[in-house]
mmCIF file of C-alpha atoms in Angstrom:
data_model
loop_
_atom_site.group_PDB
_atom_site.id
_atom_site.type_symbol
_atom_site.label_atom_id
_atom_site.label_comp_id
_atom_site.label_asym_id
_atom_site.label_seq_id
_atom_site.Cartn_x
_atom_site.Cartn_y
_atom_site.Cartn_z
ATOM 1 C CA UNK R 29 0.000 0.000 0.000
ATOM 2 C CA UNK R 30 1.053 3.592 -0.632
ATOM 3 C CA UNK R 31 1.099 5.632 2.589
ATOM 4 C CA UNK R 32 1.611 9.404 2.562
ATOM 5 C CA UNK R 33 2.467 11.060 5.880
ATOM 6 C CA UNK R 34 2.192 14.851 5.823
ATOM 7 C CA UNK R 35 5.024 16.806 7.415
ATOM 8 C CA UNK R 36 5.077 20.508 8.315
ATOM 9 C CA UNK R 37 7.270 22.615 10.574
ATOM 10 C CA UNK R 38 6.379 22.353 14.248
ATOM 11 C CA UNK R 39 5.099 18.776 13.986
ATOM 12 C CA UNK R 40 5.175 16.309 16.901
ATOM 13 C CA UNK R 41 7.592 13.509 15.999
ATOM 14 C CA UNK R 42 5.665 10.562 17.489
ATOM 15 C CA UNK R 43 2.474 11.570 15.656
ATOM 16 C CA UNK R 44 4.258 10.730 12.411
ATOM 17 C CA UNK R 45 6.780 8.119 13.542
ATOM 18 C CA UNK R 46 4.274 5.974 15.486
ATOM 19 C CA UNK R 47 2.174 5.157 12.401
ATOM 20 C CA UNK R 48 5.335 4.960 10.269
ATOM 21 C CA UNK R 49 6.816 2.200 12.447
ATOM 22 C CA UNK R 50 3.592 0.188 12.285
ATOM 23 C CA UNK R 51 3.207 0.451 8.504
ATOM 24 C CA UNK R 52 6.910 -0.164 7.896
ATOM 25 C CA UNK R 53 6.875 -3.314 10.031
ATOM 26 C CA UNK R 54 4.272 -4.917 7.759
ATOM 27 C CA UNK R 55 6.816 -4.978 4.909
ATOM 28 C CA UNK R 56 3.790 -4.499 2.645
ATOM 29 C CA UNK R 57 3.584 -0.705 2.702
ATOM 30 C CA UNK R 58 5.558 2.012 0.958
ATOM 31 C CA UNK R 59 5.620 4.951 3.360
ATOM 32 C CA UNK R 60 6.429 8.437 2.056
ATOM 33 C CA UNK R 61 7.064 11.568 4.104
ATOM 34 C CA UNK R 62 5.594 14.495 2.166
ATOM 35 C CA UNK R 63 5.787 18.270 2.725
ATOM 36 C CA UNK R 64 5.125 21.373 0.690
ATOM 37 C CA UNK R 65 8.835 21.405 -0.089
ATOM 38 C CA UNK R 66 11.351 18.584 0.214
ATOM 39 C CA UNK R 67 13.914 18.815 2.970
ATOM 40 C CA UNK R 68 14.306 19.050 6.715
ATOM 41 C CA UNK R 69 11.173 19.700 8.773
ATOM 42 C CA UNK R 70 11.689 21.166 12.226
ATOM 43 C CA UNK R 71 9.979 19.400 15.141
ATOM 44 C CA UNK R 72 7.927 21.226 17.762
ATOM 45 C CA UNK R 73 10.572 20.396 20.354
ATOM 46 C CA UNK R 74 13.158 22.219 18.191
ATOM 47 C CA UNK R 75 15.547 19.414 19.120
ATOM 48 C CA UNK R 76 15.512 17.641 15.796
ATOM 49 C CA UNK R 77 14.084 17.226 12.334
ATOM 50 C CA UNK R 78 12.230 14.804 10.102
ATOM 51 C CA UNK R 79 13.077 14.671 6.418
ATOM 52 C CA UNK R 80 10.479 15.059 3.685
ATOM 53 C CA UNK R 81 11.681 13.040 0.702
ATOM 54 C CA UNK R 82 8.741 14.189 -1.414
ATOM 55 C CA UNK R 83 7.025 17.489 -2.154
ATOM 56 C CA UNK R 84 3.321 17.998 -2.769
ATOM 57 C CA UNK R 85 3.936 18.071 -6.505
ATOM 58 C CA UNK R 86 5.543 14.603 -6.312
ATOM 59 C CA UNK R 87 2.627 12.866 -4.601
ATOM 60 C CA UNK R 88 -0.812 13.053 -6.189
ATOM 61 C CA UNK R 89 -2.430 9.924 -4.745
ATOM 62 C CA UNK R 90 -2.194 7.558 -1.788
ATOM 63 C CA UNK R 91 -4.030 4.607 -0.310
ATOM 64 C CA UNK R 92 -3.704 6.096 3.170
ATOM 65 C CA UNK R 93 -3.080 9.727 4.098
ATOM 66 C CA UNK R 94 -1.859 10.465 7.628
ATOM 67 C CA UNK R 95 -2.038 14.032 8.960
ATOM 68 C CA UNK R 96 -0.073 14.238 12.227
ATOM 69 C CA UNK R 97 -0.584 16.848 14.914
ATOM 70 C CA UNK R 98 1.707 19.218 16.763
ATOM 71 C CA UNK R 99 2.111 21.333 19.861
ATOM 72 C CA UNK R 100 -0.212 24.343 19.857
ATOM 73 C CA UNK R 101 -0.252 26.790 18.153
ATOM 74 C CA UNK R 102 1.744 25.191 15.309
ATOM 75 C CA UNK R 103 -1.379 23.800 13.612
ATOM 76 C CA UNK R 104 -2.352 27.347 12.664
ATOM 77 C CA UNK R 105 0.132 27.443 9.787
ATOM 78 C CA UNK R 106 -1.171 24.411 7.856
ATOM 79 C CA UNK R 107 -4.777 25.286 8.782
ATOM 80 C CA UNK R 108 -4.388 28.664 7.117
ATOM 81 C CA UNK R 109 -2.299 27.563 4.148
ATOM 82 C CA UNK R 110 -4.432 26.931 1.056
ATOM 83 C CA UNK R 111 -1.645 25.070 -0.740
ATOM 84 C CA UNK R 112 -1.529 22.521 2.086
ATOM 85 C CA UNK R 113 -5.313 22.296 2.397
ATOM 86 C CA UNK R 114 -5.781 21.864 -1.353
ATOM 87 C CA UNK R 115 -3.179 19.105 -1.428
ATOM 88 C CA UNK R 116 -5.014 17.307 1.383
ATOM 89 C CA UNK R 117 -8.349 17.673 -0.438
ATOM 90 C CA UNK R 118 -6.882 16.347 -3.683
ATOM 91 C CA UNK R 119 -5.168 13.368 -2.035
ATOM 92 C CA UNK R 120 -8.371 12.624 -0.120
ATOM 93 C CA UNK R 121 -10.157 12.036 -3.426
ATOM 94 C CA UNK R 122 -7.795 9.116 -4.097
ATOM 95 C CA UNK R 123 -7.507 7.518 -0.647
ATOM 96 C CA UNK R 124 -9.025 4.421 0.872
ATOM 97 C CA UNK R 125 -8.425 6.004 4.285
ATOM 98 C CA UNK R 126 -7.838 9.629 5.242
ATOM 99 C CA UNK R 127 -6.534 9.815 8.795
ATOM 100 C CA UNK R 128 -5.152 12.077 11.479
ATOM 101 C CA UNK R 129 -3.298 11.816 14.761
ATOM 102 C CA UNK R 130 -3.810 14.190 17.689
ATOM 103 C CA UNK R 131 -4.808 17.701 16.589
ATOM 104 C CA UNK R 132 -4.084 16.791 12.983
ATOM 105 C CA UNK R 133 -7.874 16.484 12.900
ATOM 106 C CA UNK R 134 -8.014 20.295 13.146
ATOM 107 C CA UNK R 135 -6.171 20.424 9.817
ATOM 108 C CA UNK R 136 -8.568 17.910 8.258
ATOM 109 C CA UNK R 137 -11.450 19.999 9.597
ATOM 110 C CA UNK R 138 -9.946 23.171 8.134
ATOM 111 C CA UNK R 139 -9.847 21.349 4.800
ATOM 112 C CA UNK R 140 -13.593 20.719 5.150
ATOM 113 C CA UNK R 141 -13.293 16.942 5.410
ATOM 114 C CA UNK R 142 -14.831 16.414 8.857
ATOM 115 C CA UNK R 143 -17.870 18.689 8.628
ATOM 116 C CA UNK R 144 -20.669 17.249 10.756
ATOM 117 C CA UNK R 145 -18.690 14.076 11.486
ATOM 118 C CA UNK R 146 -17.615 12.569 14.772
ATOM 119 C CA UNK R 147 -13.861 12.759 15.272
ATOM 120 C CA UNK R 148 -11.276 12.800 17.993
ATOM 121 C CA UNK R 149 -8.153 14.803 18.688
ATOM 122 C CA UNK R 150 -5.959 15.633 21.634
ATOM 123 C CA UNK R 151 -8.464 16.414 24.393
ATOM 124 C CA UNK R 152 -6.991 19.908 24.717
ATOM 125 C CA UNK R 153 -8.196 20.743 21.193
ATOM 126 C CA UNK R 154 -11.818 19.618 21.480
ATOM 127 C CA UNK R 155 -13.188 23.179 21.695
ATOM 128 C CA UNK R 156 -11.399 24.199 18.500
ATOM 129 C CA UNK R 157 -12.471 20.992 16.767
ATOM 130 C CA UNK R 158 -16.103 21.710 17.641
ATOM 131 C CA UNK R 159 -15.820 25.309 16.444
ATOM 132 C CA UNK R 160 -14.833 23.945 13.019
ATOM 133 C CA UNK R 161 -18.087 22.009 12.696
ATOM 134 C CA UNK R 162 -16.784 18.625 13.821
ATOM 135 C CA UNK R 163 -18.301 16.601 16.674
ATOM 136 C CA UNK R 164 -15.583 15.750 19.249
ATOM 137 C CA UNK R 165 -15.627 12.317 20.863
ATOM 138 C CA UNK R 166 -13.370 10.894 23.543
ATOM 139 C CA UNK R 167 -12.825 7.544 21.798
ATOM 140 C CA UNK R 168 -9.182 6.706 21.140
ATOM 141 C CA UNK R 169 -9.751 5.863 17.468
ATOM 142 C CA UNK R 170 -12.843 7.047 15.578
ATOM 143 C CA UNK R 171 -13.967 5.810 12.155
ATOM 144 C CA UNK R 172 -16.507 7.728 10.072
ATOM 145 C CA UNK R 173 -16.769 6.296 6.566
ATOM 146 C CA UNK R 174 -13.160 6.447 5.305
ATOM 147 C CA UNK R 175 -12.134 9.129 7.809
ATOM 148 C CA UNK R 176 -10.189 7.767 10.782
ATOM 149 C CA UNK R 177 -9.026 10.055 13.566
ATOM 150 C CA UNK R 178 -6.859 9.186 16.555
ATOM 151 C CA UNK R 179 -6.615 10.947 19.910
ATOM 152 C CA UNK R 180 -3.413 12.395 21.357
ATOM 153 C CA UNK R 181 0.108 11.501 20.170
ATOM 154 C CA UNK R 182 0.554 7.836 21.212
ATOM 155 C CA UNK R 183 -2.858 6.819 19.849
ATOM 156 C CA UNK R 184 -1.462 7.009 16.316
ATOM 157 C CA UNK R 185 0.092 3.590 16.973
ATOM 158 C CA UNK R 186 -3.323 2.142 17.852
ATOM 159 C CA UNK R 187 -4.861 3.684 14.756
ATOM 160 C CA UNK R 188 -2.189 2.310 12.448
ATOM 161 C CA UNK R 189 -2.515 -1.172 13.949
ATOM 162 C CA UNK R 190 -6.270 -0.993 13.341
ATOM 163 C CA UNK R 191 -5.733 0.075 9.724
ATOM 164 C CA UNK R 192 -3.340 -2.842 9.187
ATOM 165 C CA UNK R 193 -5.994 -5.214 10.536
ATOM 166 C CA UNK R 194 -8.655 -3.749 8.256
ATOM 167 C CA UNK R 195 -6.479 -3.727 5.151
ATOM 168 C CA UNK R 196 -4.618 -7.009 5.617
ATOM 169 C CA UNK R 197 -5.734 -9.185 8.513
ATOM 170 C CA UNK R 198 -5.790 -9.368 12.295
ATOM 171 C CA UNK R 199 -2.853 -11.774 12.425
ATOM 172 C CA UNK R 200 -0.547 -9.365 10.604
ATOM 173 C CA UNK R 201 -1.567 -6.546 12.935
ATOM 174 C CA UNK R 202 -0.990 -8.764 15.966
ATOM 175 C CA UNK R 203 2.420 -9.712 14.584
ATOM 176 C CA UNK R 204 3.372 -6.066 14.085
ATOM 177 C CA UNK R 205 2.313 -5.296 17.637
ATOM 178 C CA UNK R 206 4.564 -8.093 18.854
ATOM 179 C CA UNK R 207 7.478 -6.953 16.658
ATOM 180 C CA UNK R 208 7.184 -3.471 18.154
ATOM 181 C CA UNK R 209 6.652 -4.984 21.610
ATOM 182 C CA UNK R 210 3.810 -2.521 21.980
ATOM 183 C CA UNK R 211 2.644 -3.501 25.455
ATOM 184 C CA UNK R 212 2.178 -0.229 27.358
ATOM 185 C CA UNK R 213 2.754 -0.432 31.105
ATOM 186 C CA UNK R 214 3.180 3.216 32.143
ATOM 187 C CA UNK R 215 4.334 4.034 35.666
ATOM 188 C CA UNK R 216 1.245 6.189 36.267
ATOM 189 C CA UNK R 217 -2.400 5.749 35.262
ATOM 190 C CA UNK R 218 -2.940 9.374 34.209
ATOM 191 C CA UNK R 219 -3.081 9.010 30.427
ATOM 192 C CA UNK R 220 -6.600 10.392 29.972
ATOM 193 C CA UNK R 221 -8.742 13.131 31.462
ATOM 194 C CA UNK R 222 -10.976 10.443 32.962
ATOM 195 C CA UNK R 223 -8.097 8.946 34.931
ATOM 196 C CA UNK R 224 -5.909 11.929 35.809
ATOM 197 C CA UNK R 225 -6.508 13.969 38.998
ATOM 198 C CA UNK R 226 -8.648 17.010 38.278
ATOM 199 C CA UNK R 227 -6.029 19.576 39.414
ATOM 200 C CA UNK R 228 -3.562 18.025 36.961
ATOM 201 C CA UNK R 229 -6.115 18.133 34.153
ATOM 202 C CA UNK R 230 -6.946 21.775 34.849
ATOM 203 C CA UNK R 231 -3.272 22.754 35.004
ATOM 204 C CA UNK R 232 -2.440 21.108 31.679
ATOM 205 C CA UNK R 233 -5.617 22.493 30.100
ATOM 206 C CA UNK R 234 -4.686 26.036 31.138
ATOM 207 C CA UNK R 235 -1.163 25.639 29.756
ATOM 208 C CA UNK R 236 -2.423 24.294 26.416
ATOM 209 C CA UNK R 237 -4.993 27.084 26.182
ATOM 210 C CA UNK R 238 -2.293 29.697 26.683
ATOM 211 C CA UNK R 239 -0.189 28.071 23.956
ATOM 212 C CA UNK R 240 -3.126 27.866 21.542
ATOM 213 C CA UNK R 241 -3.778 31.615 21.847
ATOM 214 C CA UNK R 242 -0.280 32.446 20.611
ATOM 215 C CA UNK R 243 0.930 32.693 17.040
ATOM 216 C CA UNK R 244 3.353 30.066 15.699
ATOM 217 C CA UNK R 245 7.040 30.755 16.211
ATOM 218 C CA UNK R 246 8.399 32.816 13.329
ATOM 219 C CA UNK R 247 11.206 30.321 12.887
ATOM 220 C CA UNK R 248 8.615 27.891 11.515
ATOM 221 C CA UNK R 249 7.874 28.284 7.824
ATOM 222 C CA UNK R 250 4.276 28.612 6.640
ATOM 223 C CA UNK R 251 4.185 25.005 5.496
#
């Protein structure tokens, strides 16, 4: 299968790399990192880069499109860039599955692809998702027709494993999970707003809200 993973400056690495590792482990997928322009794409941590081997003009179709998320407010650049949104819309016409990880669903919504649909995102972006005409849901992976959205960051692995099961078979997906030794046993049970102490939730929510009200760092290109 042909997999296109969108890259843009300010992206969260695991949002892209999680699904990449799953698809790559199948040995039946050709995964391509795509950006407006080829080259190095700066991560939101500013401690590294991913490399886009393909530009928008190189990739005109895909079986699966993955739109990763980022730390707020970095999603504002792709959400307000018509070149990026038009590329997403055009690729969507060719896909079997159009997907997002974390607040990548805000970008899909800005492209008009989630209007009136249920979708998920990082919980800190639910208000923005709703303002774009999408119906937020707290499920970890949400399927609406061929649109598949995953919740925050790590859930991209779950989504990709589900896509492998749908496209190939359960046994292959189970094998990939074993290859990756994806058996989460975190030291704390605070990975969702339902489980985390309320003061912690409120503190993180306030921090994310403050970030989302800012403009993207000028060192990030409008890509």
